[in-house]
Amino acid sequence: MDAITSPPTGSAAQRIEAELRRAIIAMDLPPGTRLSEQEIAAAHGVSRQPVREALIGLARTRLVEILPQRGTVVVKISTRKMMEARFVREAIETAVARRAAEAFDPAARVKIDDLIDLQQKAAQRNAHGTFQRYDELFHIALAEGAGCPLAWEAVSDIKAHMDRACHLTLTSSETMLDLVAQHRAIMAAVDARDPDAAAEAMHRHLREILRALPKVEAEHPDLFE
Amino acid sequence: MDAITSPPTGSAAQRIEAELRRAIIAMDLPPGTRLSEQEIAAAHGVSRQPVREALIGLARTRLVEILPQRGTVVVKISTRKMMEARFVREAIETAVARRAAEAFDPAARVKIDDLIDLQQKAAQRNAHGTFQRYDELFHIALAEGAGCPLAWEAVSDIKAHMDRACHLTLTSSETMLDLVAQHRAIMAAVDARDPDAAAEAMHRHLREILRALPKVEAEHPDLFE
DNA sequence: TCCGTAATACTACCATACAAGATGGGGGCT
DNA sequence: AGCCCCCATCTTGTATGGTAGTATTACGGA
């Protein structure tokens, strides 16, 4: 089961980028953290060049901001941009859900049940990191089963940002189990071959996610811009 | 009027990436072309490092493919992926059009009329490159006016691929003028505050674009995978 | 005490050099 | 002849040194 643990992949630059991305989304590197090429390179036992390429990759997805000749910082969370991100993601994923309900790859269908079960176990253990990883795998499998894996690429970066914000809102085991139930509801509509219901279920799913964000912003204003 | 010519921006890596991206989309570098870090560096009078970073950036948007220790090539066009891309873009832009019809920034509204006029002139002159540039500016302005500039970021990479394919289909001045008319139709629905009509107009607009692609694939099989 | 100025200590950026892997061709062996 | 192995020559990947630019800080004057 390496579907969940796959850091040692390819070049040093890719490894470091994956590790930094994970750390940022998991809030191990909170918004505002200053990142130094030197320190990261020393910590990973490589030179500054691969680290630099990793940071450029992260800057492209807006997870960090590179200020020329000044430094690199983890970008702060913007509630406004989160709402825009949710809008875009909703547009894509409701369309995917609708298509999934019209025709779904049977082979991918059985895999999804396993993913949901594993995600539920992670939620019961209150294992935040693995929960989010299985959440991601669910959405990937849904897109692939619907026949548009490219849609996931478009959602991927957006979801990364949202996951980071969700790390503040998703604290209790109950809220995580709610999301699992919503996943099951989506698949129920897909199985029923009901496009409108599937889109509506996805719509409700995504609307829930960031509901608590404004409250969190009031509690941790330093993490927001 | 620098809105259309903005290559000399920032670092050497960014300049080179922008230049290569333009060349790839304009088919100056056809699919399958082998790109050598050495040659590009020599041609631009810089070292390999910035070129390398530029190629990494292009690889991230799937315009080129880097084969470790082997070489870098301009990716070939895939009709299947183009259809998937159109699906995703349609999902986003119809949602944007719907939102635009609900509320639109007046300041952005007047700018759009200018862009459409300029695009029409470019179509009449059969100036393919500038036509596509104004097409891009139109869609950007629409997203901004609708209040979700982030949506454009999600569409940007997808549109780049589609524009490359359109370079083969958009040959006559008439087809370009058709697209301009469709832009006007979209804005007419937006002005009428009719979300469904705006979404439908956008839908028709995007459906047209790749209609001729299969025929082109039969004519130039070497450009496709 | 406060402010303007200059030196200092960082940063990202670029150039150069080196290393590691992959390919293609040629020569020798079977 | 056909196959295999080795080597020359590409490629990308990594390491290191140096440069230009910015923020900070120390310092001298009012």
XYZ file of C-alpha atoms (C1' of nucleotides) in Angstrom:
510
model
C 0.000 0.000 0.000
C 2.214 2.761 -1.287
C -0.680 4.783 -2.582
C -0.447 6.981 0.474
C 3.284 7.214 1.102
C 5.265 8.142 -1.993
C 7.893 10.779 -1.187
C 11.018 9.063 -2.608
C 10.163 9.834 -6.203
C 12.512 11.025 -8.889
C 14.944 13.876 -8.511
C 15.981 15.646 -5.352
C 14.127 18.757 -6.452
C 10.874 16.829 -6.804
C 11.334 15.097 -3.474
C 11.958 18.361 -1.679
C 9.056 20.061 -3.383
C 6.718 17.238 -2.376
C 7.970 17.345 1.189
C 7.629 21.124 1.441
C 4.184 20.997 -0.117
C 3.082 18.419 2.425
C 4.533 20.454 5.280
C 2.833 23.639 4.125
C -0.578 22.029 3.650
C -0.264 20.270 7.004
C 0.518 23.636 8.567
C 3.877 22.403 9.806
C 5.093 25.504 8.003
C 2.451 28.091 8.968
C 1.566 31.029 6.740
C 4.171 33.756 7.004
C 7.066 31.381 7.603
C 10.245 32.531 5.963
C 11.929 29.850 3.860
C 15.665 30.022 3.277
C 17.267 28.130 0.411
C 20.341 27.712 2.568
C 18.595 26.192 5.568
C 16.405 23.835 3.560
C 19.380 22.704 1.503
C 21.404 21.996 4.622
C 18.489 20.231 6.286
C 18.029 17.920 3.313
C 21.718 17.476 2.643
C 21.648 18.852 -0.895
C 22.777 22.020 -2.597
C 20.727 25.163 -3.036
C 19.884 24.515 -6.678
C 17.324 21.693 -6.238
C 15.803 23.614 -3.346
C 15.477 26.639 -5.561
C 13.660 24.636 -8.224
C 11.354 23.220 -5.567
C 10.493 26.703 -4.334
C 9.825 27.854 -7.894
C 7.399 24.967 -8.248
C 5.631 25.932 -5.048
C 5.508 29.570 -6.111
C 3.779 28.551 -9.339
C 0.908 27.098 -7.343
C 0.895 30.182 -5.103
C 1.761 28.229 -1.963
C 4.814 30.392 -1.434
C 5.782 33.806 -2.709
C 9.273 34.550 -3.945
C 10.315 38.170 -3.434
C 13.316 38.762 -5.667
C 16.519 39.415 -3.748
C 14.541 39.470 -0.528
C 13.298 36.076 0.461
C 10.619 33.435 0.166
C 7.650 33.171 2.505
C 4.699 30.841 2.908
C 1.709 32.822 1.673
C -1.003 33.713 4.128
C -4.536 32.469 3.795
C -7.003 34.791 2.097
C -10.643 34.130 2.874
C -11.628 35.983 -0.252
C -9.416 33.858 -2.477
C -10.625 30.733 -0.713
C -14.176 31.602 -1.672
C -13.105 32.164 -5.260
C -11.271 28.856 -5.201
C -14.354 27.103 -3.928
C -16.349 28.648 -6.750
C -13.988 27.310 -9.381
C -13.690 23.920 -7.768
C -17.435 23.668 -7.479
C -17.835 24.465 -11.163
C -15.459 21.675 -12.140
C -16.446 18.996 -9.689
C -20.180 19.354 -10.105
C -19.632 18.875 -13.823
C -17.499 15.814 -13.086
C -20.153 14.406 -10.761
C -22.782 14.943 -13.416
C -20.695 13.131 -15.985
C -19.945 10.366 -13.492
C -23.642 9.789 -13.059
C -24.072 9.519 -16.810
C -21.350 6.900 -17.252
C -18.870 5.485 -14.770
C -16.016 3.038 -15.170
C -16.997 -0.123 -13.245
C -13.392 -0.948 -12.342
C -12.946 2.435 -10.683
C -16.255 2.039 -8.899
C -15.141 -0.796 -6.598
C -11.918 1.009 -5.759
C -13.857 3.998 -4.507
C -15.717 1.950 -1.905
C -12.390 0.831 -0.478
C -11.170 4.419 -0.372
C -14.257 5.606 1.458
C -13.947 2.803 4.004
C -10.304 3.622 4.617
C -11.158 7.281 4.923
C -13.834 6.495 7.482
C -11.331 4.530 9.567
C -8.925 7.463 9.393
C -11.700 9.786 10.555
C -12.505 7.510 13.513
C -8.852 7.478 14.524
C -8.904 11.261 14.143
C -5.886 10.925 11.827
C -6.049 14.219 10.062
C -3.242 13.750 7.571
C -4.285 10.351 6.257
C -7.897 11.497 6.194
C -7.065 14.313 3.826
C -4.928 11.994 1.722
C -7.826 9.583 1.227
C -10.114 12.518 0.548
C -7.790 13.466 -2.258
C -7.664 9.912 -3.579
C -11.466 9.844 -3.603
C -11.740 12.918 -5.760
C -9.027 11.636 -8.070
C -10.781 8.294 -8.477
C -14.076 10.027 -9.155
C -12.542 12.126 -11.926
C -10.813 9.111 -13.451
C -13.924 6.988 -13.262
C -15.875 9.743 -14.990
C -13.329 9.677 -17.791
C -11.746 13.077 -17.280
C -8.549 12.668 -15.258
C -7.441 16.014 -16.614
C -10.135 17.637 -14.533
C -8.263 16.556 -11.445
C -5.159 18.406 -12.545
C -7.174 21.585 -12.699
C -8.627 20.976 -9.250
C -5.409 19.780 -7.659
C -3.783 23.110 -6.923
C -7.046 24.626 -5.772
C -7.724 21.749 -3.427
C -4.240 22.097 -1.933
C -5.075 25.597 -0.787
C -8.463 24.576 0.508
C -6.986 21.642 2.404
C -4.638 24.015 4.150
C -7.561 26.118 5.294
C -9.501 22.991 6.236
C -6.675 22.025 8.529
C -7.963 24.786 10.799
C -11.636 23.926 10.512
C -11.471 20.135 10.518
C -10.625 19.423 14.130
C -13.242 17.040 15.467
C -13.808 13.471 14.379
C -17.494 14.214 13.844
C -16.975 16.793 11.144
C -14.700 14.400 9.304
C -17.309 11.658 9.461
C -19.816 14.114 8.025
C -17.613 14.522 4.975
C -17.375 10.754 4.590
C -21.146 10.561 4.634
C -21.286 13.212 1.922
C -18.926 11.159 -0.193
C -21.261 8.204 0.156
C -24.183 10.402 -0.820
C -22.382 11.455 -3.975
C -21.705 7.857 -4.939
C -25.295 6.902 -4.184
C -26.457 9.458 -6.719
C -23.865 8.214 -9.196
C -25.032 4.634 -8.740
C -28.622 5.773 -9.231
C -27.567 7.307 -12.563
C -29.033 10.625 -11.467
C -26.827 13.457 -12.794
C -28.753 16.268 -11.148
C -28.685 14.556 -7.764
C -24.974 13.830 -8.093
C -24.218 17.452 -8.935
C -26.385 18.613 -6.074
C -24.664 16.243 -3.645
C -21.267 17.518 -4.745
C -22.536 21.060 -4.426
C -23.620 20.501 -0.827
C -20.356 18.733 -0.075
C -18.219 21.642 -1.214
C -20.411 24.270 0.385
C -19.908 22.709 3.793
C -16.167 22.661 3.732
C -15.304 26.314 4.262
C -18.328 27.328 6.273
C -16.359 27.711 9.506
C -13.554 29.673 7.879
C -14.612 33.202 8.913
C -14.801 32.099 12.533
C -11.315 30.616 12.323
C -10.011 33.837 10.813
C -11.217 35.700 13.869
C -9.379 33.266 16.123
C -6.094 33.227 14.216
C -5.778 36.565 12.443
C -2.013 36.161 12.103
C -2.487 33.289 9.648
C -4.578 35.413 7.304
C -3.656 38.350 5.168
C -0.270 50.000 -25.375
C 1.858 47.419 -23.685
C -1.078 45.167 -22.878
C -0.166 42.960 -25.795
C 3.616 43.035 -25.798
C 5.114 42.275 -22.417
C 8.090 39.931 -22.799
C 10.785 41.916 -20.933
C 9.438 41.030 -17.509
C 11.468 40.043 -14.509
C 14.160 37.431 -14.457
C 15.834 35.794 -17.399
C 14.116 32.515 -16.602
C 10.689 34.160 -16.792
C 11.534 35.930 -20.040
C 12.719 32.731 -21.666
C 9.744 30.770 -20.405
C 7.357 33.374 -21.807
C 9.167 33.386 -25.137
C 9.202 29.590 -25.396
C 5.553 29.403 -24.385
C 4.637 31.875 -27.092
C 6.666 29.984 -29.673
C 5.094 26.658 -28.748
C 1.537 27.964 -28.818
C 2.183 29.752 -32.113
C 3.496 26.453 -33.501
C 6.875 28.002 -34.237
C 8.077 25.005 -32.248
C 5.849 22.209 -33.556
C 4.907 19.192 -31.451
C 7.742 16.716 -31.295
C 10.479 19.339 -31.486
C 13.477 18.470 -29.369
C 14.552 21.278 -27.066
C 18.164 21.443 -25.915
C 19.055 23.446 -22.843
C 22.412 24.149 -24.418
C 21.078 25.524 -27.693
C 18.408 27.682 -26.088
C 20.917 29.057 -23.609
C 23.340 29.941 -26.376
C 20.569 31.479 -28.485
C 19.474 33.740 -25.628
C 22.983 34.476 -24.424
C 22.459 33.093 -20.930
C 23.551 30.050 -19.023
C 21.744 26.733 -18.852
C 20.276 27.385 -15.431
C 17.568 29.909 -16.311
C 16.688 27.881 -19.393
C 16.338 24.823 -17.239
C 13.966 26.621 -14.890
C 11.939 27.822 -17.861
C 11.608 24.273 -19.175
C 10.546 23.041 -15.749
C 7.836 25.673 -15.772
C 6.652 24.586 -19.217
C 6.716 20.947 -18.154
C 4.445 21.787 -15.239
C 1.776 22.983 -17.666
C 2.398 19.927 -19.860
C 3.533 21.953 -22.837
C 6.845 20.085 -22.881
C 7.921 16.780 -21.444
C 11.251 16.357 -19.700
C 12.689 12.868 -20.003
C 15.367 12.517 -17.342
C 18.870 12.191 -18.740
C 17.399 11.939 -22.230
C 15.997 15.200 -23.433
C 13.063 17.582 -23.572
C 10.454 17.597 -26.316
C 7.397 19.657 -27.187
C 4.444 17.401 -26.404
C 2.235 16.290 -29.249
C -1.428 17.198 -29.461
C -3.899 14.661 -28.143
C -7.430 15.001 -29.451
C -8.694 13.033 -26.482
C -7.024 15.356 -23.988
C -8.237 18.362 -25.942
C -11.804 17.174 -25.496
C -11.222 16.689 -21.801
C -9.704 20.156 -21.619
C -12.712 21.633 -23.345
C -14.960 19.901 -20.830
C -13.122 21.443 -17.882
C -12.903 24.852 -19.460
C -16.572 24.778 -20.301
C -17.424 23.926 -16.702
C -15.463 26.907 -15.412
C -16.311 29.509 -17.995
C -20.028 28.814 -18.122
C -20.068 29.319 -14.351
C -18.123 32.554 -14.804
C -20.525 33.741 -17.491
C -23.467 32.941 -15.245
C -21.944 34.936 -12.426
C -21.081 37.765 -14.787
C -24.734 38.029 -15.767
C -25.710 38.238 -12.115
C -23.320 41.060 -11.283
C -20.651 42.713 -13.367
C -18.118 45.405 -12.587
C -19.081 48.480 -14.646
C -15.479 49.633 -15.023
C -14.488 46.328 -16.586
C -17.531 46.432 -18.838
C -16.352 49.340 -20.965
C -12.889 47.839 -21.324
C -14.369 44.703 -22.827
C -16.006 46.594 -25.678
C -12.627 48.015 -26.629
C -11.068 44.564 -26.543
C -13.760 43.114 -28.778
C -13.332 45.942 -31.270
C -9.581 45.454 -31.357
C -10.057 41.740 -31.767
C -12.375 42.301 -34.679
C -9.813 44.492 -36.396
C -7.188 41.793 -35.889
C -9.552 39.236 -37.415
C -10.141 41.450 -40.438
C -6.383 41.820 -40.923
C -6.152 38.031 -40.521
C -3.537 38.627 -37.800
C -3.647 35.321 -36.080
C -1.282 36.015 -33.191
C -2.793 39.293 -32.074
C -6.275 37.830 -32.522
C -5.545 35.088 -30.030
C -3.953 37.579 -27.676
C -7.089 39.712 -27.615
C -9.178 36.590 -27.246
C -7.206 35.832 -24.128
C -7.606 39.380 -22.823
C -11.358 39.118 -23.357
C -11.666 36.011 -21.237
C -9.432 37.516 -18.568
C -11.502 40.684 -18.433
C -14.697 38.666 -18.235
C -13.407 36.694 -15.262
C -12.200 39.833 -13.523
C -15.414 41.657 -14.166
C -17.344 38.744 -12.734
C -15.239 39.020 -9.591
C -13.312 35.779 -9.835
C -9.897 36.465 -11.367
C -8.699 33.225 -9.846
C -10.898 31.393 -12.294
C -8.708 32.634 -15.074
C -5.642 31.056 -13.523
C -7.375 27.716 -13.656
C -8.384 28.219 -17.281
C -5.090 29.712 -18.385
C -3.085 26.532 -18.849
C -5.993 24.747 -20.456
C -6.568 27.579 -22.897
C -2.894 27.534 -23.866
C -3.231 23.974 -25.092
C -6.472 24.703 -26.885
C -4.992 27.765 -28.566
C -2.220 25.614 -29.918
C -4.744 23.277 -31.468
C -6.785 26.218 -32.726
C -3.743 27.449 -34.573
C -4.445 24.601 -36.990
C -8.183 25.130 -37.263
C -8.371 28.926 -37.251
C -7.084 29.747 -40.692
C -9.673 31.905 -42.406
C -10.729 35.392 -41.448
C -14.386 34.300 -41.450
C -14.021 31.758 -38.668
C -12.270 34.353 -36.560
C -15.068 36.847 -37.126
C -17.526 34.168 -36.049
C -15.763 33.949 -32.708
C -15.919 37.716 -32.301
C -19.658 37.575 -32.906
C -19.949 34.908 -30.235
C -18.101 37.151 -27.804
C -20.616 39.881 -28.507
C -23.436 37.421 -27.941
C -22.029 36.525 -24.552
C -21.815 40.158 -23.525
C -25.317 40.804 -24.796
C -26.617 38.136 -22.436
C -24.520 39.585 -19.619
C -25.913 43.062 -20.269
C -29.412 41.588 -20.280
C -28.731 40.147 -16.827
C -29.724 36.714 -18.098
C -27.480 34.081 -16.450
C -28.890 31.110 -18.343
C -28.492 32.834 -21.684
C -24.953 33.892 -20.838
C -24.004 30.359 -19.866
C -25.623 29.013 -23.010
C -23.793 31.549 -25.187
C -20.498 30.576 -23.586
C -21.381 26.930 -24.069
C -21.967 27.400 -27.791
C -18.823 29.458 -28.083
C -16.613 26.757 -26.636
C -18.301 23.933 -28.511
C -17.445 25.545 -31.817
C -13.765 25.915 -31.220
C -12.512 22.363 -31.594
C -15.103 21.089 -34.026
C -12.651 20.885 -36.899
C -9.936 19.184 -34.862
C -10.500 15.578 -36.036
C -10.250 16.690 -39.634
C -6.987 18.483 -38.932
C -5.636 15.381 -37.211
C -6.201 13.415 -40.408
C -4.272 16.032 -42.369
C -1.301 16.362 -39.982
C -0.970 13.033 -38.149
C 2.658 13.775 -37.261
C 1.574 16.598 -34.931
C -0.658 14.276 -32.915
C 0.204 11.430 -30.635
C 16.107 61.794 21.702
C 15.450 61.642 16.976
C 16.712 61.437 12.184
C 19.534 60.752 8.064
C 23.375 58.089 6.253
C 26.568 54.559 5.327
C 28.307 50.056 6.104
C 26.915 45.308 6.748
C 24.535 41.026 6.312
C 21.415 38.797 4.349
C 18.590 37.293 -0.080
C 17.556 35.411 -4.856
C 19.688 35.057 -9.269
C 23.067 33.618 -12.657
C 27.297 31.378 -14.447
C 30.415 27.665 -14.415
C 32.017 23.086 -13.407
C 31.227 18.418 -12.414
C 28.593 14.040 -11.976
C 25.326 10.455 -13.336
C 22.356 8.243 -16.490
C 20.924 7.052 -21.394
C 21.580 6.396 -26.191
C 23.783 4.879 -30.399
C 27.468 2.917 -32.888
C 31.400 0.011 -33.535
C 34.140 -3.952 -32.662
C 34.779 -8.535 -31.103
C 32.978 -12.975 -29.918
C 30.035 -16.986 -30.808
C 25.477 -13.492 -39.986
C 23.796 -12.390 -35.601
C 24.351 -11.139 -30.848
C 26.504 -8.945 -26.988
C 29.410 -5.813 -24.720
C 31.936 -1.718 -24.241
C 32.848 3.026 -25.087
C 32.223 7.805 -26.950
C 28.858 11.289 -26.719
C 24.907 13.072 -25.932
C 21.298 14.493 -22.286
C 19.580 16.236 -17.674
C 20.733 16.698 -12.646
C 23.578 18.648 -8.897
C 27.232 21.371 -6.603
C 29.678 25.619 -5.907
C 31.281 30.401 -6.580
C 30.236 34.952 -7.531
C 27.040 39.120 -8.429
C 23.457 42.442 -7.754
C 19.914 44.018 -5.073
C 17.379 44.778 -0.637
C 16.612 45.230 4.381
C 18.741 45.910 8.658
C 21.722 47.990 11.744
C 25.131 50.775 13.556
C 26.737 55.367 13.736
C 27.298 60.339 13.665
C 25.086 64.735 13.705
C 21.318 67.907 14.959
